[in-house]
Coordinates of C-alpha atoms and ligand atoms in Angstrom, one line a residue:
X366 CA 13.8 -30.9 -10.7
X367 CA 10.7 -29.5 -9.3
X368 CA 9.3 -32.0 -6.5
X369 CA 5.8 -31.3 -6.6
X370 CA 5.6 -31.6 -10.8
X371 CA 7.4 -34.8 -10.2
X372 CA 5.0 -35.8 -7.4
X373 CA 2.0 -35.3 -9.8
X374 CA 3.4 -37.1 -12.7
X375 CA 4.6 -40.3 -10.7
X376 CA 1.3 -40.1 -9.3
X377 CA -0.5 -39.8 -12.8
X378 CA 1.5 -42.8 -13.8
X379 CA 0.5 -44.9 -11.1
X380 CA -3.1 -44.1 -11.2
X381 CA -4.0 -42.5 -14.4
X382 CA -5.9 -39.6 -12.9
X383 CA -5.6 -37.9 -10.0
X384 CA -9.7 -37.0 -8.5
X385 CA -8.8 -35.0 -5.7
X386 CA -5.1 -33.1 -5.1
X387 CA -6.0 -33.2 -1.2
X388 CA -5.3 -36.4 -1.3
X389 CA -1.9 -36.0 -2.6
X390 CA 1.0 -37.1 -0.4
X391 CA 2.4 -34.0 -0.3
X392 CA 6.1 -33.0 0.9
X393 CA 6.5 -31.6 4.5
X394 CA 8.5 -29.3 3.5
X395 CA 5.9 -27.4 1.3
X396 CA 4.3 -26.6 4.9
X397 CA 0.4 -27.8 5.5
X398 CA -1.7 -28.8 2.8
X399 CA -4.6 -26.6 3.8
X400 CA -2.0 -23.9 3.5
X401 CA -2.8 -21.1 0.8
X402 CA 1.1 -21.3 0.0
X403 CA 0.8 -24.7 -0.3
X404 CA -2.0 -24.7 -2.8
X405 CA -0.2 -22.0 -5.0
X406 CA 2.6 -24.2 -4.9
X407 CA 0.9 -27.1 -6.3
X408 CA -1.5 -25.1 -8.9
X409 CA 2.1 -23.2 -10.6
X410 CA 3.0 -26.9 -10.7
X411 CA -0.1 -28.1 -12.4
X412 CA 0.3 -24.5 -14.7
X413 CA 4.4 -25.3 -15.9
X414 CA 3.1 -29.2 -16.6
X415 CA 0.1 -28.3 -18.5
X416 CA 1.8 -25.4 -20.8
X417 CA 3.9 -28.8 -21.5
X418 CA 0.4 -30.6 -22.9
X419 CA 1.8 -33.0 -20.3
X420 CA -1.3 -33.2 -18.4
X421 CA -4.8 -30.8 -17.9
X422 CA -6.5 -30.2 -14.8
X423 CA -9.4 -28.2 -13.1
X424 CA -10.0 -26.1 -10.5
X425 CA -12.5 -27.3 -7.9
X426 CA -13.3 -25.1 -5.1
X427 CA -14.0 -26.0 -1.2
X428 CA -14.8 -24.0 1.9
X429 CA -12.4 -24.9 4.4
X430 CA -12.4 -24.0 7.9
X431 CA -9.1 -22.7 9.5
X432 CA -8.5 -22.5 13.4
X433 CA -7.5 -18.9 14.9
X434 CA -4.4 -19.0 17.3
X435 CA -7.0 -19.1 20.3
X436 CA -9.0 -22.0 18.3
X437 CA -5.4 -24.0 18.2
X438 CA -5.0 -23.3 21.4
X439 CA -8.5 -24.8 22.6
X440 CA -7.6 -27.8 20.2
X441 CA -4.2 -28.5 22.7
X442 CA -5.3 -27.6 25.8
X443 CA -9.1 -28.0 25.9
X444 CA -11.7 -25.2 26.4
X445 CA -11.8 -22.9 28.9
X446 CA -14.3 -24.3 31.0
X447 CA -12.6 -28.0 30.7
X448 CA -9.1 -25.8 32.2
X449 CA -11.3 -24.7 34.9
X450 CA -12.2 -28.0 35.6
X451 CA -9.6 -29.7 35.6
X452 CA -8.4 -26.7 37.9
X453 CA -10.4 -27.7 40.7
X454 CA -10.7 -30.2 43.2
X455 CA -13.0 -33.0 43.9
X456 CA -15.9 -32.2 45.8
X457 CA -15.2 -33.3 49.7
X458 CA -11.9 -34.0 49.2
X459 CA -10.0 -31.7 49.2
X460 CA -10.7 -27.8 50.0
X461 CA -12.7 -25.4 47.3
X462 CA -10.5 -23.7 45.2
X463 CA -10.7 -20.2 45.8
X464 CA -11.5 -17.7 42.7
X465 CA -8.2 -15.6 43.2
X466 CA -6.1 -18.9 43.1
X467 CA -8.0 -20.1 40.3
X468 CA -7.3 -16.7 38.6
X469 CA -3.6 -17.5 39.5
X470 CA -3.5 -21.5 37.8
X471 CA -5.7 -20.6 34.7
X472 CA -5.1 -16.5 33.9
X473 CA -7.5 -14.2 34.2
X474 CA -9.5 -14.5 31.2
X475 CA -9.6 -18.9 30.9
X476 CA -11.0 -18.0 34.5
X477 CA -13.4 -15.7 33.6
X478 CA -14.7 -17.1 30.5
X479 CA -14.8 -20.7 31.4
X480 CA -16.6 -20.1 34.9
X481 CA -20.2 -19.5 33.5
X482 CA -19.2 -23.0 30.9
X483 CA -18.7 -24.8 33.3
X484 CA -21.3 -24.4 36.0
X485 CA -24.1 -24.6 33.0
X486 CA -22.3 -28.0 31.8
X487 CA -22.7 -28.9 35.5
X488 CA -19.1 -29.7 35.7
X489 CA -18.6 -27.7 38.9
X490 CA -20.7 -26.1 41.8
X491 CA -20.0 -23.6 44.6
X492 CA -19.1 -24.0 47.7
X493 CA -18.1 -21.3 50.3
X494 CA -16.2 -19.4 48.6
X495 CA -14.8 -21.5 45.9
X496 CA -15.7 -24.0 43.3
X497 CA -15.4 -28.3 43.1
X498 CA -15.6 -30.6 40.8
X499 CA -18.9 -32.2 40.4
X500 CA -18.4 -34.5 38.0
X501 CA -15.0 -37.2 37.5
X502 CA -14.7 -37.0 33.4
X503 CA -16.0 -34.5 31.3
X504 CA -16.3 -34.3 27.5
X505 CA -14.7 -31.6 26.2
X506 CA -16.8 -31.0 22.9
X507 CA -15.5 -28.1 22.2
X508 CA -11.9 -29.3 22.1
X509 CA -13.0 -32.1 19.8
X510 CA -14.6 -30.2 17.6
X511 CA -11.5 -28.2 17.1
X512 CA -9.6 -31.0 16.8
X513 CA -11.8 -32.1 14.1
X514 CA -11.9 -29.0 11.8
X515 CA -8.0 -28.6 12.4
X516 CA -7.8 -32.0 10.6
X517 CA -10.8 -32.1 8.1
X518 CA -11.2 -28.3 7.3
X519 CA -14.7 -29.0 8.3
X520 CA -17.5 -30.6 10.9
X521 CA -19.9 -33.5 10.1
X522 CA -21.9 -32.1 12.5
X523 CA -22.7 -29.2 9.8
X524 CA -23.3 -26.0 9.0
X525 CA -24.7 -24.9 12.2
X526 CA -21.8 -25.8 14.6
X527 CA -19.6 -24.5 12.1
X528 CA -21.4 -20.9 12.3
X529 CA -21.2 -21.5 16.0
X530 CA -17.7 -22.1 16.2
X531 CA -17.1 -19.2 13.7
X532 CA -19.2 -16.7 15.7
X533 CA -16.9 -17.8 19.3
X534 CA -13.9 -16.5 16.6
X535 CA -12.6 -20.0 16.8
X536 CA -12.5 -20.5 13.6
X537 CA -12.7 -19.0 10.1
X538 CA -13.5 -19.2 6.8
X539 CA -11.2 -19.9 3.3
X540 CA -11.7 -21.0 0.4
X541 CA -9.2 -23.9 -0.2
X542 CA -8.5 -24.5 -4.2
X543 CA -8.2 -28.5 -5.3
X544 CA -7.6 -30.0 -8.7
X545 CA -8.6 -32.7 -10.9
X546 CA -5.5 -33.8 -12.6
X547 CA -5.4 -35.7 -16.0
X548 CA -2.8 -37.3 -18.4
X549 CA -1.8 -34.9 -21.4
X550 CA -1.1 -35.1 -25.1
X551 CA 2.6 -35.2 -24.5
X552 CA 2.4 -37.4 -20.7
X553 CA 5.6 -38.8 -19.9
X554 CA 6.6 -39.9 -15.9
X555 CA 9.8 -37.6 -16.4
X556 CA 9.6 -34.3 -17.1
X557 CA 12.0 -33.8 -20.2
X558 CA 13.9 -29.9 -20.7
X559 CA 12.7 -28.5 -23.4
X560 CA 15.4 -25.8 -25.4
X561 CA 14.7 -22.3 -24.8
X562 CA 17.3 -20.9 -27.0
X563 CA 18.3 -21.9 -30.2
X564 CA 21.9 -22.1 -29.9
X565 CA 25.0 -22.3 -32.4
X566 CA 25.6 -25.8 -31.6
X567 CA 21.9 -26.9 -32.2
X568 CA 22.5 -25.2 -35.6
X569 CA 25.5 -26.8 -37.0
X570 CA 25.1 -29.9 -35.4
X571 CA 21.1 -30.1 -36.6
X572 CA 19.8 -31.2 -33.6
X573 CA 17.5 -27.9 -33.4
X574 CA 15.3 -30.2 -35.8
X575 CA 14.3 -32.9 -33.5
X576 CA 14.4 -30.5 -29.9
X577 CA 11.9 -29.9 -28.1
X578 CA 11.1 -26.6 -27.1
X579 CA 9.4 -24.9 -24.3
X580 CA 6.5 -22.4 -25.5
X581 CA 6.2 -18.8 -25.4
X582 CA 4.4 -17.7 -22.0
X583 CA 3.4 -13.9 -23.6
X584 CA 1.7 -13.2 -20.0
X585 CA 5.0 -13.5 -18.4
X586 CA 6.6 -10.2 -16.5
X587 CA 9.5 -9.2 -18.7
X588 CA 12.7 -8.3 -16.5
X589 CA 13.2 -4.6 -16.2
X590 CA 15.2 -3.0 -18.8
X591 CA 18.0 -0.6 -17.8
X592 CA 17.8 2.3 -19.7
X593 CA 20.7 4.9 -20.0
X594 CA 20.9 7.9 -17.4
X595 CA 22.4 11.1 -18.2
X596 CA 25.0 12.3 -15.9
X597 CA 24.0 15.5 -13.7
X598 CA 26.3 17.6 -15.5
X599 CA 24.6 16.4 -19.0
X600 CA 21.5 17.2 -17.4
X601 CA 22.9 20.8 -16.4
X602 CA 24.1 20.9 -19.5
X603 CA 21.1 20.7 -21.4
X604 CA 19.4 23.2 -19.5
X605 CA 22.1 25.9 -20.5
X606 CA 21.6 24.8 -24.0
X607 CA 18.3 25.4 -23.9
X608 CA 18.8 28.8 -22.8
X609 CA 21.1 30.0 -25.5
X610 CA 19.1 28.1 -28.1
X611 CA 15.9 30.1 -26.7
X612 CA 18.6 33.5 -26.9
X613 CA 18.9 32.5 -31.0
X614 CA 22.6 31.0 -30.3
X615 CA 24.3 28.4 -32.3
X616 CA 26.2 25.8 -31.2
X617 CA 30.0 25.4 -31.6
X618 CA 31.6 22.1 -32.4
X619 CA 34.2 21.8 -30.1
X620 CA 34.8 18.3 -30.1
X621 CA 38.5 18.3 -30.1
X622 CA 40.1 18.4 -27.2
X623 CA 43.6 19.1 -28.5
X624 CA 44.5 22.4 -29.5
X625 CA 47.7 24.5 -31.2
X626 CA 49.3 27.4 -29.0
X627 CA 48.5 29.3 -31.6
X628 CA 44.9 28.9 -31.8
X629 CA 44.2 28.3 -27.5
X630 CA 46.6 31.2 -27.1
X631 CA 48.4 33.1 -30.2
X632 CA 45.2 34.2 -31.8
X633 CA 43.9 34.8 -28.4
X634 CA 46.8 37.8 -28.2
X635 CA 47.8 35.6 -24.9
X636 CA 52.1 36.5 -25.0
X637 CA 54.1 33.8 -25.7
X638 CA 55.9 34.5 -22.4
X639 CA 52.3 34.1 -20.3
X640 CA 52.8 32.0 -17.2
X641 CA 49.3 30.7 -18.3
X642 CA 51.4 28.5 -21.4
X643 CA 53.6 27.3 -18.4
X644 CA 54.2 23.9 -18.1
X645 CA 52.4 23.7 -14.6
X646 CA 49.2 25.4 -15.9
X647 CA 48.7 23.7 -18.8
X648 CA 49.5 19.8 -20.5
X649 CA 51.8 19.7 -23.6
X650 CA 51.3 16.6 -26.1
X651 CA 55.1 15.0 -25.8
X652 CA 54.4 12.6 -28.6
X653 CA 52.3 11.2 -31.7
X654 CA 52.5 14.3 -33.0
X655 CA 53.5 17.1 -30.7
X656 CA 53.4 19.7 -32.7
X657 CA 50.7 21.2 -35.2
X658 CA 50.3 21.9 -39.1
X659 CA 50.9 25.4 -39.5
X660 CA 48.5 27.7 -38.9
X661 CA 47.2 29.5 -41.9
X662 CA 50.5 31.6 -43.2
X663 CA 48.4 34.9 -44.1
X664 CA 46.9 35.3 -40.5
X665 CA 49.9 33.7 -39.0
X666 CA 51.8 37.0 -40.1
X667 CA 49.4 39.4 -38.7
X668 CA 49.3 37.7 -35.5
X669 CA 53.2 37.2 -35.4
X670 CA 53.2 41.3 -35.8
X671 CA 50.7 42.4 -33.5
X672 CA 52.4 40.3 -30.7
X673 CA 55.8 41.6 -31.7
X674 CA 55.6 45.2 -33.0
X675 CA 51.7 46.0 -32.5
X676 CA 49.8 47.8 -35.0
X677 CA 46.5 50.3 -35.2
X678 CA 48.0 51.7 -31.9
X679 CA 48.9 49.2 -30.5
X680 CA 52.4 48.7 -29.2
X681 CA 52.2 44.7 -29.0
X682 CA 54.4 42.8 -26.3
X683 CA 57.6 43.6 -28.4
X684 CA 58.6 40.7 -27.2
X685 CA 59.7 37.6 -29.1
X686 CA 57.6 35.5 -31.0
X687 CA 58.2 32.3 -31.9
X688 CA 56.8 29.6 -34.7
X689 CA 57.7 26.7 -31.8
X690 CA 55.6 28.1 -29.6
X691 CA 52.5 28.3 -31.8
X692 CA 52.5 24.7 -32.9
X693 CA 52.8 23.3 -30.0
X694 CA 50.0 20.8 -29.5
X695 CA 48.2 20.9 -26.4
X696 CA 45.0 19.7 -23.9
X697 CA 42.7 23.3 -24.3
X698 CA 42.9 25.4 -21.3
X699 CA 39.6 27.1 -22.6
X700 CA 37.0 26.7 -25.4
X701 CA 37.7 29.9 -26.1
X702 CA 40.6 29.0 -28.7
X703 CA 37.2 27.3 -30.2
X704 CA 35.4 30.5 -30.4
X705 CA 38.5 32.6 -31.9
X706 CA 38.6 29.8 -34.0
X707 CA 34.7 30.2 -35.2
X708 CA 35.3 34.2 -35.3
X709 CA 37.9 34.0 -38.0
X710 CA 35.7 31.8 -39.9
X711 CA 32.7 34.3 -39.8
X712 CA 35.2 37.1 -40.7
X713 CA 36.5 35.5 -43.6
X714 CA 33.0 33.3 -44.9
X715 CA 32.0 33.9 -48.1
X716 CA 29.6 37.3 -48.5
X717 CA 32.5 38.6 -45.2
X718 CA 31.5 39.2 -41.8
X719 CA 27.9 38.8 -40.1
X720 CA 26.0 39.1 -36.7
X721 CA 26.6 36.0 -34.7
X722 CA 25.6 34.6 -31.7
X723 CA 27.7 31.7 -30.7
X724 CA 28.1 29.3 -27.9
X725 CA 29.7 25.8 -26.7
X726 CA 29.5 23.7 -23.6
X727 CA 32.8 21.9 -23.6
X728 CA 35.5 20.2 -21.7
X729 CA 39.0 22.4 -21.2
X730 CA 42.3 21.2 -19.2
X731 CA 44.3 22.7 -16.5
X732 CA 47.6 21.7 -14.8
X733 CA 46.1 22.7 -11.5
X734 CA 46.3 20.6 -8.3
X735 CA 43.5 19.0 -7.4
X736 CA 41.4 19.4 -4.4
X737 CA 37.5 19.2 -3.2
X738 CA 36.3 21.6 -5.8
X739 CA 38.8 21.7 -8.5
X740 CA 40.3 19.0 -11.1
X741 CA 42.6 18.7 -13.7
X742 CA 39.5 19.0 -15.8
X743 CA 36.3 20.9 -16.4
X744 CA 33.1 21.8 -18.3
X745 CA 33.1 25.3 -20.0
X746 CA 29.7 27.4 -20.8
X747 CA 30.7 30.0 -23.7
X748 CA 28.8 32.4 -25.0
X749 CA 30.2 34.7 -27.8
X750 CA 28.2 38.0 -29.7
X751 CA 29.7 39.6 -32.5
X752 CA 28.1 42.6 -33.9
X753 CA 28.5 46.2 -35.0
X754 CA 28.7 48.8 -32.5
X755 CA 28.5 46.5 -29.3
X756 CA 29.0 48.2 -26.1
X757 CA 30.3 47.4 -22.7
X758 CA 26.3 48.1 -21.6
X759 CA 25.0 45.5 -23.9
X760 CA 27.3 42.9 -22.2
X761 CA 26.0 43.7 -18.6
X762 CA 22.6 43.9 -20.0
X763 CA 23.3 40.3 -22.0
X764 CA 24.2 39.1 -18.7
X765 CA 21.6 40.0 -16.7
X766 CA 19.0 38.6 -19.4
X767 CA 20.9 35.7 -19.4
X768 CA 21.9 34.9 -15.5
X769 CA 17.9 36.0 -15.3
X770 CA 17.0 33.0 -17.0
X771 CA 18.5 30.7 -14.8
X772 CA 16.9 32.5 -11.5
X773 CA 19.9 34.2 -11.0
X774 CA 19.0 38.3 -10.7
X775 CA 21.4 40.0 -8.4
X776 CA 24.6 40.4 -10.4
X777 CA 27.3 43.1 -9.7
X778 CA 30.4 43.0 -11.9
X779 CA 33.8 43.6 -11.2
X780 CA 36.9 44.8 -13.6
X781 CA 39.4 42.1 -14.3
X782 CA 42.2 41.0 -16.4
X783 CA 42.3 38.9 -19.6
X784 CA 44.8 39.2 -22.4
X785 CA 42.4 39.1 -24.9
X786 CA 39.2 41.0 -23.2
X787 CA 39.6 44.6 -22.3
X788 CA 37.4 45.8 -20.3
X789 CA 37.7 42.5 -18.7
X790 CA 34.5 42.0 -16.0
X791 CA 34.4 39.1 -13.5
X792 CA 30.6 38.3 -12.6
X793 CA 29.4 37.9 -9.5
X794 CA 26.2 36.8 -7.7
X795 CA 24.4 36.6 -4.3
X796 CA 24.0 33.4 -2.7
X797 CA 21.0 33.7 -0.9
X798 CA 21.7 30.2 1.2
X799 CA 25.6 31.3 1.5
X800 CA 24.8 34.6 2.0
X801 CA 27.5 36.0 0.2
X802 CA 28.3 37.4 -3.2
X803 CA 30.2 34.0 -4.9
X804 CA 32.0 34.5 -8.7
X805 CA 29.6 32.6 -11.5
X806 CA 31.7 34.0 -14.4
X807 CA 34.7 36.0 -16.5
X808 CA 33.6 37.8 -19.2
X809 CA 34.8 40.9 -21.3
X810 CA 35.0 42.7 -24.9
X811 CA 37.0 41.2 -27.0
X812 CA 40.9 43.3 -28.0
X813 CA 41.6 44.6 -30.9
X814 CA 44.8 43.3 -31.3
X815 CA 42.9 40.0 -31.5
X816 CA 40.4 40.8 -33.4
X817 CA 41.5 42.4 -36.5
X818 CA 44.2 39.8 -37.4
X819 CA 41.3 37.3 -37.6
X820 CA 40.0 39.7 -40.3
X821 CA 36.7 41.2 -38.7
X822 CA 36.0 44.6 -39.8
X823 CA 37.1 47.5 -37.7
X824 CA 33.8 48.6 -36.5
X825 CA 32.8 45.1 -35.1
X826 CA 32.7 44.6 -31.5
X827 CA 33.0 41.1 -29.9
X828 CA 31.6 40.1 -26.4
X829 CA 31.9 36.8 -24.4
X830 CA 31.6 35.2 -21.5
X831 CA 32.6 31.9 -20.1
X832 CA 31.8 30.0 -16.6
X833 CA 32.4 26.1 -15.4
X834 CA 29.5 23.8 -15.6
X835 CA 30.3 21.8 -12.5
X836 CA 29.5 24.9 -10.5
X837 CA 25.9 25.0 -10.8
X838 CA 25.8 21.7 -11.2
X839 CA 27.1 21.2 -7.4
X840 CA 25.0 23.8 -5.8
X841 CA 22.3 22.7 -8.2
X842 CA 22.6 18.9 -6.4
X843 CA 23.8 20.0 -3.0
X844 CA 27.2 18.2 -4.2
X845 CA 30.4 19.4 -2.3
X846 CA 33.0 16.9 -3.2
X847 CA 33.8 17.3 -7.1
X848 CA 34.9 13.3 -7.1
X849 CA 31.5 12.7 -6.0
X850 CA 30.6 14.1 -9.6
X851 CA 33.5 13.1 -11.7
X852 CA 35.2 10.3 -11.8
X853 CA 35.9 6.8 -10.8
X854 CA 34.1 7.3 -7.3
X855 CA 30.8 8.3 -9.0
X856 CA 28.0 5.6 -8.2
X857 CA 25.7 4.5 -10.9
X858 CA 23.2 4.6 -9.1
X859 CA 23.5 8.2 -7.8
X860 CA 23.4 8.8 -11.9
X861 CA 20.5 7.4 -12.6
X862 CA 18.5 8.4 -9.5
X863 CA 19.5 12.0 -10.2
X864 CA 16.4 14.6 -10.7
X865 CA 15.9 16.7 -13.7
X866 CA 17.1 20.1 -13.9
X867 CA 14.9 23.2 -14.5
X868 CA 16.5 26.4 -14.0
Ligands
LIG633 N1 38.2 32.0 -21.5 C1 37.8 32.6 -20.2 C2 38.1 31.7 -19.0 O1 38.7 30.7 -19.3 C3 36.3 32.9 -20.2 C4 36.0 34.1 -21.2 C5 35.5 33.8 -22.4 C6 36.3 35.4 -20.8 C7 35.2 34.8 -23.3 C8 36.0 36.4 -21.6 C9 35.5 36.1 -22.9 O2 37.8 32.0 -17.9

């Protein structure tokens, strides 16, 4: 219960109306009366109360006079000239108090300021080199005035004193706030609690029709909504979609995670004997299912005999191939099985193959041990171009455009090893902080061997390129723990507090 509403509604009882809120009794606690605290106290009182109707009030205004510390201090231990008074000795009996000693009992500046007071009041004289008292008693006006305004807020002997008193800095002004307090439409001596919700129980039990309940207040300060935060790497993310949208790429939907061998490595011409289908690289589904439809049985043969016995010049792995491998259900090691996926879709869409530009941000899964940098997870960037006549130029020129967009200018490239991309090209660039040429990608044109089994013409050439989204998403935040991005050790907070991203 709020003590000061209470105070002003016991009060109200008693008397009616309340003339003048200074002369309330109020609560130590609360700290002075004269206090602008104090007053703010007792006018949000006054405000909850009447938003009630339980009483009205107005505002009255006074000028009130406050001491400054040096003014309080006057009022306890009398004016500087009364301190250099009482400092000295009576005249004849004892020896004049030398200046340097009275220096000593009253500091430097009582001494200095109260000396000339004093000898005008006539309260002491010279003599030798020191001063007496002249006089037994003195009347410290000075100190009773400050007395006086400390417990009126004011002088009865008026205005002028009071501008005196001011201009010593002694004293200053305020405007002190005091209400007249009447008796509401709804006065009671207790303040009831009125409902603020309208609850389930009220409803069934019907009491919501006699409550009472408290009123809207629409110039209250709502609480601050929290709104969602997108994770850095959403933010990263976005940026690289912008890109390829800006490039006239199309999204992939790669939303599932689970894949068949033979579509994250079969149709990828990845041999069924790869380490890479290892159980240490990648993670098998055990149960619920763990293995796959069949794949589609007409491309399911081609693929089956370009791994085993080749074709169009190829020689294949002429190794054996197996339908247990292929539906195998597994965690993707790369969206790429998405994008071979996509590519025997164009191939075989009604009105058969055409130009495409394709490309998927996506999560992929690796059996890898886990360190600083690397998890058992990751983000995938993708970019696939299918088109006639492509050539292993228009793939470093794609990149350069594309790496260009993000800042990035200086690439070199270096041959590499895919099954499925031949030439295969790893992409490097300089890192003008690290000072060193650091990997940003794997890229490479696309086999034969798994192209035509998807059923894209002969003459249609396939580039792609793939890189990890947490990458430039650590350099871009300065991040060089990956748990500090993934995971269970993330803090909200840095979430939401993260920047945008502009490349
Ligand atoms: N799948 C490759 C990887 O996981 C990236 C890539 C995609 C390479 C397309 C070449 C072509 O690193």
């Amino acid at each position: 219960m709020d003590t000061l509403q209470q105070l002003v509604l016991s009060t109200l009882n008693a008397t009616e109306i309340i003339e003048d809120t200074r002369r309330l009794n109020i609560p130590e606690e609360f700290g002075s009366p004269n206090d602008q605290e104090t007053q703010l106290a007792l006018q949000g009182a006054l405000n909850s109360l009447q938003s009630k109707d339980m009483i009205s009030y107005n505002i009255n205004e006074q000028i009130v006079h406050v001491l400054t510390p040096e003014g309080s201090q006057i009022a306890r231990e009398g004016s500087h000239e009364a301190r250099v008074w009482s400092a000295a000795p009576f005249k004849g009996e004892h020896s004049p108090l030398k200046l340097s000693d009275l220096k000593i009992k009253v500091g430097e500046d009582t001494s200095k300021i109260g000396q000339g007071r004093a000898f005008k009041n006539g309260w002491i004289g010279k003599e030798g080199d020191g001063i007496v008292k002249l006089m037994r008693s003195i009347d410290d006006k000075t100190q009773v005035e400050l007395q006086e305004i400390e417990s009126y807020g004011t002088l009865k002997a008026g205005d002028k004193a009071l501008a005196e008193v001011r201009k010593r800095k002694l004293a200053i002004q305020r405007k002190y706030l005091w209400f007249t307090v009447k008796k509401g439409a709804n006065f009671r001596s207790e303040i009831e609690k009125l409902e603020t919700d309208l609850t389930v129980e009220m409803l069934s039990s019907g009491s919501w029709k006699t409550s009472k309940y408290k009123k809207y207040n629409f110039d209250a300060e709502g609480t601050p909504t929290n709104g969602g935060a997108l994770h850095p790497l959403l933010k990263v993310r976005e940026e690289f979609r912008n890109i390829f949208f800006e490039m006239g790429f199309a999204e992939m939907p790669t939303s599932n995670y689970v894949e068949s061998g033979f579509w994250n490595f079969d149709a990828l011409f990845v041999p069924q004997q790869h380490p890479a289908r290892d159980l240490q690289d990648t993670f098998y589904l055990s149960e619920d299912p763990s293995t796959s439809l069949d794949p589609p049985s007409e491309l399911y043969s081609k693929v089956a005999t370009i791994h085993s016995i080749g074709g169009n010049g190829s020689t294949g792995y002429r190794a054996p191939f197996l339908k247990t491998e292929s539906t195998k259900l597994l965690l993707r090691t790369h969206t790429t099985a998405r994008s071979a996926n996509m590519l025997y879709d164009i191939a075989n869409q009604p009105g058969g193959f055409k130009p495409t530009k394709m490309f998927s941000i996506d999560r992929v899964f690796r059996n890898e041990t886990m360190d600083a940098t690397h998890l058992a997870e990751f983000h995938q960037v993708e970019g696939v171009v299918a088109d006639r006549g492509l050539t292993l130029g228009d793939l470093i020129g794609f990149m350069q455009t594309f790496f260009g967009k993000m800042g990035i200018t200086n690439l070199r490239f270096k041959p590499a090893y895919n099954p499925y991309t031949e030439p295969s090209l790893e992409i490097f660039a300089f890192h003008p902080a690290l000072k060193k040429w650091v990997e940003i990608g794997n890229s490479g044109m696309f086999r034969p061997e798994m192209l035509e089994p998807l059923g894209l013409p002969s003459d249609v050439r396939v580039h792609g390129w793939g890189l990890s989204l947490e990458r430039p998403t650590m350099i871009r935040y300065g991040i060089n723990n990956i748990r500090t991005l993934v995971g269970h050790k993330v803090s909200i907070e840095s979430v939401e507090k993260s920047s945008a991203v502009r490349f």
